[in-house]
XYZ file of N, CA and C in Angstrom:
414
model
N 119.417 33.480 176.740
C 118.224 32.707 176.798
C 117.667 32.612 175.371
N 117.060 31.124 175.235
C 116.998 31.268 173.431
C 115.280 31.411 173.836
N 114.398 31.687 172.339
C 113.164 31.893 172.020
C 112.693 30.083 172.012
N 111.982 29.837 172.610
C 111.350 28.783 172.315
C 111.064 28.785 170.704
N 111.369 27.685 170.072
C 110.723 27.321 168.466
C 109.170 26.581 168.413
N 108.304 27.787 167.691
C 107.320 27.006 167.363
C 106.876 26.161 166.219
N 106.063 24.730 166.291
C 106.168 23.768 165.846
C 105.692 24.307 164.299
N 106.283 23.737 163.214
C 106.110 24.022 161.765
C 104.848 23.745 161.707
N 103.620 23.171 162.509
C 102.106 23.442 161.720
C 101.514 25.070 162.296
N 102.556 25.545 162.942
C 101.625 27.013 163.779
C 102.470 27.913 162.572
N 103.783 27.639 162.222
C 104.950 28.773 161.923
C 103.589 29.373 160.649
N 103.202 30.804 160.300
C 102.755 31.479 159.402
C 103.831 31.692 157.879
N 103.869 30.722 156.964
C 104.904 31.166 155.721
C 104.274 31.490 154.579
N 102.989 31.576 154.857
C 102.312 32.537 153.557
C 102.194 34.127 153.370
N 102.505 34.224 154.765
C 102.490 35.525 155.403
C 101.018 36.623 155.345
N 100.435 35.684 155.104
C 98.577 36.300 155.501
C 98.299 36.426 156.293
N 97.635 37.685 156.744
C 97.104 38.208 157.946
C 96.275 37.393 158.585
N 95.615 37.540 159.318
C 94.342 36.888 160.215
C 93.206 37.639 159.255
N 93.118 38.490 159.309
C 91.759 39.187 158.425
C 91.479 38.610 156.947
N 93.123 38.376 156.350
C 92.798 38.082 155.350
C 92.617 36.197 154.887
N 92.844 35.889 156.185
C 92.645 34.400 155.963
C 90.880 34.223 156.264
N 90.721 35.282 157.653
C 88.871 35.356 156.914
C 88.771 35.826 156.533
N 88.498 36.946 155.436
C 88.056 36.905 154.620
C 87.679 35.489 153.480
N 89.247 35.034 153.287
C 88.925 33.780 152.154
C 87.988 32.838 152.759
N 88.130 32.786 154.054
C 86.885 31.431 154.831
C 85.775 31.992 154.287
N 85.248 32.955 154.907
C 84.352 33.046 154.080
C 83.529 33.364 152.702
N 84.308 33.709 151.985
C 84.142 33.550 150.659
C 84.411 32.014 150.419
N 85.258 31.445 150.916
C 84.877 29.779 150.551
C 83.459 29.599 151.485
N 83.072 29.878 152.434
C 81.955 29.245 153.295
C 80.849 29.940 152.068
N 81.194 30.825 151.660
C 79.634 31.572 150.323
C 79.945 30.842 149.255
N 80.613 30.785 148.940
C 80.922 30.272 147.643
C 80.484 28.397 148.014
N 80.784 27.616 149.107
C 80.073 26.397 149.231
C 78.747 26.243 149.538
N 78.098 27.554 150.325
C 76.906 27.353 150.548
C 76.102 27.818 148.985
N 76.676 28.558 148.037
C 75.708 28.568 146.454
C 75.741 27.403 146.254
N 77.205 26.667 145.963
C 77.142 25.807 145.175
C 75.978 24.685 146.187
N 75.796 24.417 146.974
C 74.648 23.660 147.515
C 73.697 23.874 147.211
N 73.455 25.193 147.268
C 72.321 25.646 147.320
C 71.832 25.476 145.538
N 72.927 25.620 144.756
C 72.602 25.115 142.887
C 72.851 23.396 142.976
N 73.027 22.449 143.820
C 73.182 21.494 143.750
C 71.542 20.828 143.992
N 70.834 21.779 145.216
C 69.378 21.217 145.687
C 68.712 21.723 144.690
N 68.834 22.624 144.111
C 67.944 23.000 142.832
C 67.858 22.407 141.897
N 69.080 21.726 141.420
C 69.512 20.538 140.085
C 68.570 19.327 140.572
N 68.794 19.435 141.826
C 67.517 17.888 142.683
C 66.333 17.933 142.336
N 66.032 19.146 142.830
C 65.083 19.169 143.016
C 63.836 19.498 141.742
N 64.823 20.485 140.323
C 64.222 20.049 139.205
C 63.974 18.585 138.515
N 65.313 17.786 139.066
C 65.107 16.531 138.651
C 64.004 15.588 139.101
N 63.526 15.999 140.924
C 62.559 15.026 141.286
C 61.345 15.362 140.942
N 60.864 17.059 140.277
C 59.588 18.001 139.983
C 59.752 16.864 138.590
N 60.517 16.388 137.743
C 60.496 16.246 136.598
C 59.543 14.590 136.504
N 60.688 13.824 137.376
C 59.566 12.612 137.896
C 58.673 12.520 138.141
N 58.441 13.493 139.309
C 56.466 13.714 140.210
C 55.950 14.201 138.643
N 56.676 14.757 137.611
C 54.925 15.642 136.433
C 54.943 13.662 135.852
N 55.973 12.839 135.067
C 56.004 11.912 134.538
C 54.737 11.213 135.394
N 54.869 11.015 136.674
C 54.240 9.843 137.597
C 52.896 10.665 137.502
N 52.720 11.987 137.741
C 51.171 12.024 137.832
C 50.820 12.336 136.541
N 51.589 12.623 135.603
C 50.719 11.854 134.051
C 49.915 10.494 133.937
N 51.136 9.446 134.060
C 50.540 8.244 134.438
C 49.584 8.040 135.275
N 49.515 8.860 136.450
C 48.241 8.768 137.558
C 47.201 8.756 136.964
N 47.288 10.440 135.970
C 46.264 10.735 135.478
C 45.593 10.010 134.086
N 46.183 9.074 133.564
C 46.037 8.402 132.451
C 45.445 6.784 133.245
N 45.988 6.662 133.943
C 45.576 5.742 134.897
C 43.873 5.716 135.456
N 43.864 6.919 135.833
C 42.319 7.612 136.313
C 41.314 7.909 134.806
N 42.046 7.482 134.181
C 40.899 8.227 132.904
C 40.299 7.013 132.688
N 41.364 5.617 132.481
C 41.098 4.301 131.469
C 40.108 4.179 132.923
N 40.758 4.080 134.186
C 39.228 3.742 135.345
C 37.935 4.183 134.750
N 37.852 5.401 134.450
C 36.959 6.097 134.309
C 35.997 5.490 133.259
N 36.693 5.030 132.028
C 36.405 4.585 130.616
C 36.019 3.133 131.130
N 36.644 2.622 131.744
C 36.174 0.841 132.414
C 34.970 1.328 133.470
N 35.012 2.085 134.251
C 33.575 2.363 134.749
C 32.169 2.179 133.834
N 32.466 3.825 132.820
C 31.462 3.956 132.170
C 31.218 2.663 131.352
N 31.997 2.109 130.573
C 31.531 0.594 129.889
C 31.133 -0.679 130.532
N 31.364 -0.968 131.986
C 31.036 -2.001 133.132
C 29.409 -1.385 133.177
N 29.134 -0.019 133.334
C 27.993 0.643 133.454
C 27.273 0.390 132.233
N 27.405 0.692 131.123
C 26.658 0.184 130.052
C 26.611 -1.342 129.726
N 27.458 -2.097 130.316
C 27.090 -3.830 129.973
C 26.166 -3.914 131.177
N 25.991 -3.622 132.279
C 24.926 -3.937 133.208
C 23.904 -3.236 132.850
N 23.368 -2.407 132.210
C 22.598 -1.754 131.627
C 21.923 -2.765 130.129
N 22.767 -3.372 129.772
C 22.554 -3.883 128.627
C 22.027 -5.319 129.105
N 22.390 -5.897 130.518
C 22.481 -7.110 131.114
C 21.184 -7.237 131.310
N 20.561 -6.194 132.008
C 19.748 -5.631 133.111
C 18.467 -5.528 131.758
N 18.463 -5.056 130.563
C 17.589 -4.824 129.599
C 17.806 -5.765 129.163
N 18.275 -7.422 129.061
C 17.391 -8.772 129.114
C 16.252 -8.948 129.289
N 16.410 -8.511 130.665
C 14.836 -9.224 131.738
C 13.897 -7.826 131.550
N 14.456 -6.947 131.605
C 13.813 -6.016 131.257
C 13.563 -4.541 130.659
N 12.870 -3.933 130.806
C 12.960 -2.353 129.389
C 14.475 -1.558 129.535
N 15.249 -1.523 128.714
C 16.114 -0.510 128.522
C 16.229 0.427 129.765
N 15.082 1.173 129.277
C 14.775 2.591 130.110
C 14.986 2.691 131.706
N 14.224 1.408 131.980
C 14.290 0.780 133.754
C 15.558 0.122 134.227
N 16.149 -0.132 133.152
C 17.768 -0.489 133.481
C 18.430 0.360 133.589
N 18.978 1.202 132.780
C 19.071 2.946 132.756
C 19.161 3.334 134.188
N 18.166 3.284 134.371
C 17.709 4.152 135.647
C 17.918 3.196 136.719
N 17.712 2.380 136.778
C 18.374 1.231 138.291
C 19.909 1.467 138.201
N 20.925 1.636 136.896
C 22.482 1.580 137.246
C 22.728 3.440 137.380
N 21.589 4.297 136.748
C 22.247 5.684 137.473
C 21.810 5.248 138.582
N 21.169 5.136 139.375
C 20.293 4.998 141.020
C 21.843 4.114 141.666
N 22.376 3.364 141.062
C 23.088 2.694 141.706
C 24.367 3.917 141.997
N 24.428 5.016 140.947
C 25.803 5.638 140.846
C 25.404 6.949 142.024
N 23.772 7.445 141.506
C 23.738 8.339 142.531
C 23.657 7.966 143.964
N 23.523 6.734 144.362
C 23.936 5.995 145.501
C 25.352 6.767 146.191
N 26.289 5.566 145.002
C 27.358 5.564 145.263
C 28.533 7.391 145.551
N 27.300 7.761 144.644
C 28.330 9.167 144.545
C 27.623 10.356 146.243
N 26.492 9.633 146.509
C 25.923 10.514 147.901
C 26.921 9.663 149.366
N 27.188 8.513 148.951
C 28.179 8.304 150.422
C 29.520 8.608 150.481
N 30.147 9.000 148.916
C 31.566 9.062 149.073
C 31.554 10.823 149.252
N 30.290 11.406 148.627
C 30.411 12.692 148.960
C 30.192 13.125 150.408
N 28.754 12.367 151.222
C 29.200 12.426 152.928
C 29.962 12.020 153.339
N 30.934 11.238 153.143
C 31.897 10.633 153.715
C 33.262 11.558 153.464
N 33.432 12.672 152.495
C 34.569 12.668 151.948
C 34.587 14.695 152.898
N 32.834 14.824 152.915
C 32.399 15.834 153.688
C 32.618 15.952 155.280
N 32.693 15.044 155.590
C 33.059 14.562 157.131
C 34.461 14.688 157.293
N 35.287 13.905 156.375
C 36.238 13.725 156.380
C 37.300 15.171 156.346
N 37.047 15.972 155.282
C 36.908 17.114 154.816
C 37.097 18.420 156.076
N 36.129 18.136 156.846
C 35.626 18.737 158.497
C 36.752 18.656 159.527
N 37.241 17.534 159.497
C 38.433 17.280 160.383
C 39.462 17.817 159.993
N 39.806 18.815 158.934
C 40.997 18.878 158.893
C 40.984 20.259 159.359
N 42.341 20.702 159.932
C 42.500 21.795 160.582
C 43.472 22.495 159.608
N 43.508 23.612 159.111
C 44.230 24.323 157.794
C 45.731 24.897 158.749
N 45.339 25.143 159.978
C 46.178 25.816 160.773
C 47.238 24.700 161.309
N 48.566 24.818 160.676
C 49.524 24.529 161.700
C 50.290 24.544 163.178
N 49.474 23.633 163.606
C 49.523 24.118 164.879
C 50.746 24.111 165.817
N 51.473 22.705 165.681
C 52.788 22.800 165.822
C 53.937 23.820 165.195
N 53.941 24.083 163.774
C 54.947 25.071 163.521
C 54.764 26.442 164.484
N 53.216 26.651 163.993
C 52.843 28.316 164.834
C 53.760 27.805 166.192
N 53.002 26.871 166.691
C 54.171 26.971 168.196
C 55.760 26.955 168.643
N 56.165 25.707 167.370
C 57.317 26.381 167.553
C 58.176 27.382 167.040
N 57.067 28.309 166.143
C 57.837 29.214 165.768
C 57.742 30.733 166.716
N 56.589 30.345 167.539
C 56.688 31.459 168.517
C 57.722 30.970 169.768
N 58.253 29.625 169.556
C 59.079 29.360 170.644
C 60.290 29.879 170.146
N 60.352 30.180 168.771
C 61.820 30.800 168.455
C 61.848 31.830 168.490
N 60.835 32.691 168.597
C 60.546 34.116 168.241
C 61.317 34.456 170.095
N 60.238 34.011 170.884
C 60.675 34.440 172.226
C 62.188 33.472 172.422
N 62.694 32.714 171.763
C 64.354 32.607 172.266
C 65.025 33.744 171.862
N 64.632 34.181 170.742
C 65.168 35.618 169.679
C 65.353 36.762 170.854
N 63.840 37.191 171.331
C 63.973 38.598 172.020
C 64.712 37.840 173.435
N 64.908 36.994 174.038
C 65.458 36.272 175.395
C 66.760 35.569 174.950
N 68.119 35.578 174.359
C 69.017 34.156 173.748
C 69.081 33.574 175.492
N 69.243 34.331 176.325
C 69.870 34.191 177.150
C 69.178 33.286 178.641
N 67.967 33.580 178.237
C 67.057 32.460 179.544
C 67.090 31.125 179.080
């Protein structure tokens, strides 16, 4: 009676154990999960590098506002001391700013109120993982 022949993708001709073929899996599975793991870091310095560029510009952006504010504020001031005293112009465009700066501050105070600091979804599902942890099996 002959041995059945098994097919040349099963036959073993490196002659490596089972242990030692994992072992190498996983040292390739570590060795691919660094290199990912130094691949998201190379990313991710690269996209930190963009976001500082863009909120430079934000912030250079927010200044010239700032500088076109204050000078829109002094030509209506200057507009405004036509018809009448300096001083009373002055004081009608701050009145206009402390206006403006008491509704964006209630408004931004309200706004402010609604927010909840607590994650409420993660907390939950992270106590839903916690109890799969002590239970795998229900």
């Amino acid at each position: 009676m002959s041995s059945p022949e098994m097919p040349p993708s099963r036959v073993d001709t490196t002659g490596e154990s089972l242990g030692d073929l994992l072992n190498e899996l996983t040292g390739d599975l570590s060795k691919l999960m660094r290199q990912e793991l130094e691949l998201a870091k190379a990313e991710l310095r690269e996209e930190a590098s963009k976001a500082g560029k863009a909120t430079g510009m934000l912030a250079a952006a927010g200044f010239a506002g700032y500088l076109t504010t204050v000078l829109l504020s002094f030509a209506l001031v200057f507009a405004l001391g036509a018809v009448m005293p300096l001083g009373w112009a002055a004081l009608i465009v701050a009145a206009l700013w402390g206006i403006a700066g008491a509704v964006l501050y209630t408004s931004g105070r309200a706004k402010l109120r609604t927010v909840n600091p607590k994650p409420e979804r993660t907390v939950a599902t992270l106590k839903e993982d916690a109890e799969w942890a002590k239970h795998p099996t229900k």
